Amino acid sequence: MKKKSSFSTQGQRADIGDLIIYRMLPNRYADAVGPFVFLDHVAPAVQTKVNKEGTGAHPHRGIATLTYVLHGEDEHFDSAGNYAKVHSGGVQWMNAGNGIIHDETLNHDSVTDSRLVHAFQFWVNLPSTVKAEKPAYLAIEGNEVPYKDLPDRRGWIKVIAGSFEELSSAVPTYSEQFLYHIHLEPGVSFVIDFAGKLEVAAFLPVLPASINDEHFNAGDFIEFGREDGSLELRNDNTEGCDFLVFGGEPYTEPIVAEGPFVMNAELEIAHAYRDFYNGKYGKIDYEKQRAGK
């Protein structure tokens, strides 16, 4: 049985500097898909000048940030002393836990010297018990992301979070959740099954495509019904097409979000701001972290 779409929508512009960004989640129809409460799409663009400012140092609490870099080089700093660069195909994951300050800078890939920049950032809502833990961090280069070719040269699948068949991502998860990047060659289709307990969404970052015999436009964010069923992804274009498919178990605790914090009660939001303004999240030492000391 094929899942039916519940809605489709386009993102709202939320640019940072020269980066063209579309905010896909939350949107006017949904605040979350499984544990995912936020999705920014950094639209593909040829970079003409280096981005020196990044996103700027800012706090988080109660979530994990997950940045997936299709093209480019993402440099990460945080107040727990973590520093890394990942390149095209790589993933940065940071559990903000009970409070952290971080900064990211997205530029062209210095390894391949390609000027194309294209990325996604998700926020994953954490269970209340994990929100109280110390922050954690993980950097995964593109060649370490689980990957497999689909049968009959139809394309490939990358598992950014969760698991698919024998593939399992190193990104920690605290509930059943998944994030897949699926690439299909022209004129082919691929079917993937989901249990009814899972919330499921798809996003078409570059090209239009068909999902369960329904046509969607490039830039569409689509959520599907909660019944057991499958998604049949079909590429009707004359070139390869990419799909992001993600979701997971519904988040069953209360959700209170304000600014960079996602907690379970209004009082916890107040405490998050209080601790930030009292300096409890620490500071980023850019020079020391770049030097690897």
CSV table of C-alpha atoms in Angstrom, one decimal:
chain,number,residue,atom,x,y,z
A,1,MET,CA,0.0,0.0,0.0
A,2,LYS,CA,1.4,3.4,-1.0
A,3,LYS,CA,1.3,6.2,1.6
A,4,LYS,CA,-0.8,9.3,0.7
A,5,SER,CA,0.7,12.7,1.0
A,6,SER,CA,-0.7,14.9,3.7
A,7,PHE,CA,0.6,18.2,2.3
A,8,SER,CA,3.4,19.8,0.3
A,9,THR,CA,4.9,23.2,0.8
A,10,GLN,CA,7.8,25.4,-0.3
A,11,GLY,CA,10.3,27.0,2.2
A,12,GLN,CA,10.6,30.5,3.4
A,13,ARG,CA,13.8,32.6,2.7
A,14,ALA,CA,16.1,32.8,5.7
A,15,ASP,CA,19.4,33.9,4.1
A,16,ILE,CA,22.6,34.3,6.1
A,17,GLY,CA,25.1,36.6,4.4
A,18,ASP,CA,25.6,35.3,0.9
A,19,LEU,CA,24.1,31.9,1.6
A,20,ILE,CA,20.6,31.4,0.1
A,21,ILE,CA,18.6,29.5,2.7
A,22,TYR,CA,15.1,28.1,2.6
A,23,ARG,CA,13.5,27.2,6.0
A,24,MET,CA,11.6,24.0,5.3
A,25,LEU,CA,10.7,23.0,8.9
A,26,PRO,CA,8.8,24.2,10.9
A,27,ASN,CA,6.2,25.3,8.3
A,28,ARG,CA,2.6,26.3,8.2
A,29,TYR,CA,1.5,22.7,8.3
A,30,ALA,CA,3.9,21.0,10.7
A,31,ASP,CA,6.2,21.8,13.6
A,32,ALA,CA,8.0,18.4,13.5
A,33,VAL,CA,8.5,15.1,11.7
A,34,GLY,CA,9.4,12.5,14.2
A,35,PRO,CA,12.2,14.0,16.3
A,36,PHE,CA,13.1,16.5,13.5
A,37,VAL,CA,12.0,20.0,14.5
A,38,PHE,CA,14.0,22.2,12.1
A,39,LEU,CA,15.4,22.0,8.5
A,40,ASP,CA,17.3,24.7,6.7
A,41,HIS,CA,18.2,24.1,3.0
A,42,VAL,CA,21.3,26.0,1.9
A,43,ALA,CA,20.5,26.1,-1.8
A,44,PRO,CA,23.1,25.1,-4.3
A,45,ALA,CA,25.1,28.1,-5.5
A,46,VAL,CA,28.6,28.8,-7.0
A,47,GLN,CA,30.5,30.7,-4.3
A,48,THR,CA,32.1,33.9,-5.5
A,49,LYS,CA,33.7,35.0,-2.3
A,50,VAL,CA,34.8,33.3,0.9
A,51,ASN,CA,32.3,33.3,3.8
A,52,LYS,CA,34.4,34.6,6.7
A,53,GLU,CA,31.7,35.3,9.2
A,54,GLY,CA,29.9,32.0,9.3
A,55,THR,CA,26.7,31.7,11.3
A,56,GLY,CA,28.2,33.6,14.2
A,57,ALA,CA,28.7,32.1,17.7
A,58,HIS,CA,25.3,31.3,19.2
A,59,PRO,CA,23.9,28.9,21.9
A,60,HIS,CA,21.8,25.8,21.8
A,61,ARG,CA,20.2,23.6,24.4
A,62,GLY,CA,17.9,20.5,24.2
A,63,ILE,CA,18.6,19.5,20.6
A,64,ALA,CA,21.2,17.9,18.4
A,65,THR,CA,22.3,19.8,15.3
A,66,LEU,CA,23.0,17.7,12.2
A,67,THR,CA,24.6,19.4,9.2
A,68,TYR,CA,24.9,17.4,5.9
A,69,VAL,CA,27.2,19.0,3.4
A,70,LEU,CA,26.5,17.9,-0.2
A,71,HIS,CA,29.0,20.2,-1.6
A,72,GLY,CA,31.5,22.5,0.2
A,73,GLU,CA,33.5,22.6,3.4
A,74,ASP,CA,31.9,23.0,6.8
A,75,GLU,CA,34.2,24.3,9.7
A,76,HIS,CA,32.8,23.8,13.2
A,77,PHE,CA,33.8,25.3,16.5
A,78,ASP,CA,32.1,25.0,19.9
A,79,SER,CA,32.6,26.0,23.5
A,80,ALA,CA,33.3,22.4,24.6
A,81,GLY,CA,36.5,22.6,22.6
A,82,ASN,CA,35.4,20.6,19.6
A,83,TYR,CA,36.8,21.6,16.2
A,84,ALA,CA,36.7,19.9,12.8
A,85,LYS,CA,36.2,20.5,9.1
A,86,VAL,CA,34.2,18.1,6.9
A,87,HIS,CA,34.1,18.2,3.2
A,88,SER,CA,31.6,17.4,0.4
A,89,GLY,CA,29.4,14.5,1.5
A,90,GLY,CA,30.3,14.9,5.2
A,91,VAL,CA,28.3,15.2,8.3
A,92,GLN,CA,28.7,17.4,11.5
A,93,TRP,CA,26.6,16.2,14.5
A,94,MET,CA,26.5,18.1,17.8
A,95,ASN,CA,24.4,17.2,20.9
A,96,ALA,CA,23.9,20.5,22.6
A,97,GLY,CA,22.7,18.8,25.7
A,98,ASN,CA,22.5,21.1,28.7
A,99,GLY,CA,24.0,24.0,26.8
A,100,ILE,CA,26.7,24.9,24.3
A,101,ILE,CA,27.8,27.7,22.0
A,102,HIS,CA,28.8,26.8,18.5
A,103,ASP,CA,29.7,28.4,15.2
A,104,GLU,CA,29.8,27.0,11.6
A,105,THR,CA,31.3,28.4,8.4
A,106,LEU,CA,30.3,27.0,5.1
A,107,ASN,CA,32.6,27.6,2.1
A,108,HIS,CA,33.7,25.9,-1.1
A,109,ASP,CA,35.6,22.6,-0.8
A,110,SER,CA,39.3,23.3,-0.5
A,111,VAL,CA,40.1,19.6,-1.3
A,112,THR,CA,38.3,19.4,-4.7
A,113,ASP,CA,38.4,23.2,-5.2
A,114,SER,CA,34.8,23.0,-6.5
A,115,ARG,CA,33.1,26.4,-5.9
A,116,LEU,CA,29.7,24.8,-5.5
A,117,VAL,CA,28.1,25.1,-2.0
A,118,HIS,CA,25.0,23.0,-1.0
A,119,ALA,CA,24.0,21.8,2.5
A,120,PHE,CA,21.3,21.0,5.0
A,121,GLN,CA,21.0,21.6,8.7
A,122,PHE,CA,18.5,19.7,10.8
A,123,TRP,CA,17.7,20.0,14.5
A,124,VAL,CA,16.8,16.7,16.3
A,125,ASN,CA,14.7,17.1,19.4
A,126,LEU,CA,16.3,15.2,22.3
A,127,PRO,CA,14.4,13.3,25.0
A,128,SER,CA,14.2,15.2,28.3
A,129,THR,CA,16.8,12.9,30.0
A,130,VAL,CA,19.3,13.6,27.2
A,131,LYS,CA,18.6,17.4,27.4
A,132,ALA,CA,20.3,17.3,30.8
A,133,GLU,CA,23.5,15.6,29.7
A,134,LYS,CA,26.8,17.1,28.8
A,135,PRO,CA,27.3,18.1,25.1
A,136,ALA,CA,28.8,15.7,22.6
A,137,TYR,CA,30.2,16.0,19.1
A,138,LEU,CA,30.9,13.9,16.0
A,139,ALA,CA,32.4,14.7,12.6
A,140,ILE,CA,32.0,12.2,9.7
A,141,GLU,CA,33.7,12.7,6.4
A,142,GLY,CA,31.9,11.8,3.2
A,143,ASN,CA,33.8,8.5,2.6
A,144,GLU,CA,32.6,7.3,6.1
A,145,VAL,CA,28.9,7.8,5.5
A,146,PRO,CA,27.2,4.4,4.9
A,147,TYR,CA,26.5,4.0,1.2
A,148,LYS,CA,25.3,1.3,-1.2
A,149,ASP,CA,24.4,1.1,-4.9
A,150,LEU,CA,20.8,0.3,-5.7
A,151,PRO,CA,20.1,-2.8,-7.9
A,152,ASP,CA,20.3,-2.6,-11.7
A,153,ARG,CA,22.3,0.6,-11.6
A,154,ARG,CA,19.2,2.6,-10.6
A,155,GLY,CA,21.2,4.9,-8.3
A,156,TRP,CA,22.4,4.8,-4.7
A,157,ILE,CA,21.4,5.5,-1.1
A,158,LYS,CA,23.3,7.1,1.8
A,159,VAL,CA,22.3,6.7,5.4
A,160,ILE,CA,22.9,10.0,7.2
A,161,ALA,CA,21.1,8.9,10.3
A,162,GLY,CA,19.5,5.7,11.4
A,163,SER,CA,19.8,2.5,9.4
A,164,PHE,CA,18.6,0.9,6.2
A,165,GLU,CA,19.0,-2.8,5.6
A,166,GLU,CA,22.6,-3.6,6.5
A,167,LEU,CA,23.7,0.1,6.6
A,168,SER,CA,23.9,1.9,10.0
A,169,SER,CA,25.0,5.5,10.5
A,170,ALA,CA,27.5,6.4,13.3
A,171,VAL,CA,25.3,9.4,14.2
A,172,PRO,CA,23.8,8.7,17.7
A,173,THR,CA,20.0,8.3,17.9
A,174,TYR,CA,17.8,8.3,21.0
A,175,SER,CA,14.6,7.0,19.3
A,176,GLU,CA,13.8,5.3,16.0
A,177,GLN,CA,14.7,7.9,13.3
A,178,PHE,CA,16.2,8.0,9.8
A,179,LEU,CA,17.6,10.4,7.3
A,180,TYR,CA,18.3,9.0,3.8
A,181,HIS,CA,19.8,10.7,0.7
A,182,ILE,CA,18.6,8.7,-2.3
A,183,HIS,CA,19.9,9.4,-5.8
A,184,LEU,CA,18.0,8.0,-8.8
A,185,GLU,CA,19.1,7.8,-12.4
A,186,PRO,CA,16.8,9.1,-15.2
A,187,GLY,CA,13.6,7.1,-15.7
A,188,VAL,CA,13.9,4.8,-12.8
A,189,SER,CA,12.0,4.3,-9.5
A,190,PHE,CA,12.8,2.9,-6.1
A,191,VAL,CA,10.4,1.7,-3.4
A,192,ILE,CA,11.0,2.0,0.4
A,193,ASP,CA,8.6,0.7,3.1
A,194,PHE,CA,7.8,2.3,6.4
A,195,ALA,CA,5.9,1.1,9.5
A,196,GLY,CA,2.8,3.1,10.5
A,197,LYS,CA,4.3,4.2,13.8
A,198,LEU,CA,6.8,6.4,11.9
A,199,GLU,CA,6.3,10.0,10.7
A,200,VAL,CA,7.7,10.4,7.2
A,201,ALA,CA,8.6,13.4,5.0
A,202,ALA,CA,10.5,13.9,1.8
A,203,PHE,CA,12.3,16.9,0.2
A,204,LEU,CA,13.2,17.5,-3.4
A,205,PRO,CA,16.2,19.9,-3.3
A,206,VAL,CA,17.0,20.4,-7.0
A,207,LEU,CA,14.6,18.7,-9.4
A,208,PRO,CA,11.0,17.8,-9.6
A,209,ALA,CA,10.0,14.2,-9.2
A,210,SER,CA,7.1,11.8,-8.6
A,211,ILE,CA,6.3,10.2,-5.3
A,212,ASN,CA,3.6,7.6,-5.2
A,213,ASP,CA,2.3,8.6,-8.6
A,214,GLU,CA,2.0,12.3,-7.5
A,215,HIS,CA,4.1,15.0,-9.2
A,216,PHE,CA,6.0,17.4,-6.9
A,217,ASN,CA,8.1,20.4,-7.8
A,218,ALA,CA,11.7,21.2,-7.0
A,219,GLY,CA,11.9,22.7,-3.5
A,220,ASP,CA,8.8,20.8,-2.3
A,221,PHE,CA,8.7,19.5,1.3
A,222,ILE,CA,6.1,16.7,1.5
A,223,GLU,CA,4.8,14.9,4.5
A,224,PHE,CA,2.9,11.6,4.3
A,225,GLY,CA,0.2,9.9,6.3
A,226,ARG,CA,0.8,7.8,9.4
A,227,GLU,CA,-0.5,4.4,8.0
A,228,ASP,CA,1.8,1.5,7.2
A,229,GLY,CA,2.9,1.9,3.6
A,230,SER,CA,5.6,2.6,1.0
A,231,LEU,CA,7.0,5.5,-0.9
A,232,GLU,CA,7.7,4.9,-4.6
A,233,LEU,CA,10.2,7.5,-5.7
A,234,ARG,CA,10.4,8.1,-9.4
A,235,ASN,CA,12.8,10.2,-11.4
A,236,ASP,CA,11.1,11.4,-14.6
A,237,ASN,CA,13.9,13.8,-15.5
A,238,THR,CA,16.7,13.4,-18.1
A,239,GLU,CA,19.4,13.7,-15.4
A,240,GLY,CA,20.0,12.2,-12.0
A,241,CYS,CA,17.6,13.3,-9.2
A,242,ASP,CA,18.1,13.5,-5.4
A,243,PHE,CA,15.6,12.9,-2.7
A,244,LEU,CA,15.9,13.4,1.1
A,245,VAL,CA,13.6,11.1,3.1
A,246,PHE,CA,13.5,11.5,6.8
A,247,GLY,CA,11.4,11.0,10.0
A,248,GLY,CA,10.9,8.7,12.8
A,249,GLU,CA,8.9,7.9,15.9
A,250,PRO,CA,6.7,10.8,17.1
A,251,TYR,CA,8.1,12.9,19.9
A,252,THR,CA,5.7,12.2,22.8
A,253,GLU,CA,7.0,14.7,25.4
A,254,PRO,CA,5.8,18.4,25.4
A,255,ILE,CA,7.7,20.6,23.0
A,256,VAL,CA,8.5,24.2,23.9
A,257,ALA,CA,10.7,26.0,21.4
A,258,GLU,CA,12.1,29.6,21.6
A,259,GLY,CA,15.0,30.9,19.6
A,260,PRO,CA,17.9,28.4,19.7
A,261,PHE,CA,16.4,26.3,22.5
A,262,VAL,CA,14.0,23.4,22.4
A,263,MET,CA,12.8,22.2,25.8
A,264,ASN,CA,9.8,20.5,27.5
A,265,ALA,CA,8.5,23.5,29.6
A,266,GLU,CA,8.4,27.3,29.6
A,267,LEU,CA,10.4,27.3,32.8
A,268,GLU,CA,13.2,25.2,31.2
A,269,ILE,CA,13.4,27.8,28.4
A,270,ALA,CA,13.8,30.6,31.0
A,271,HIS,CA,16.6,28.5,32.6
A,272,ALA,CA,18.3,28.0,29.3
A,273,TYR,CA,18.4,31.8,28.7
A,274,ARG,CA,19.5,32.4,32.3
A,275,ASP,CA,22.4,30.0,32.1
A,276,PHE,CA,23.5,31.4,28.7
A,277,TYR,CA,23.5,35.0,30.0
A,278,ASN,CA,25.3,33.8,33.1
A,279,GLY,CA,28.1,32.4,31.0
A,280,LYS,CA,27.5,28.8,31.8
A,281,TYR,CA,27.8,27.6,28.2
A,282,GLY,CA,31.5,28.7,28.0
A,283,LYS,CA,33.2,30.5,25.2
A,284,ILE,CA,34.8,29.5,21.8
A,285,ASP,CA,38.6,29.9,21.6
A,286,TYR,CA,38.9,30.1,17.8
A,287,GLU,CA,42.7,30.4,17.6
A,288,LYS,CA,43.4,27.5,20.1
A,289,GLN,CA,40.9,25.2,18.4
A,290,ARG,CA,42.3,25.9,14.9
A,291,ALA,CA,45.8,25.2,16.2
A,292,GLY,CA,44.6,21.8,17.5
A,293,LYS,CA,45.7,22.6,21.1
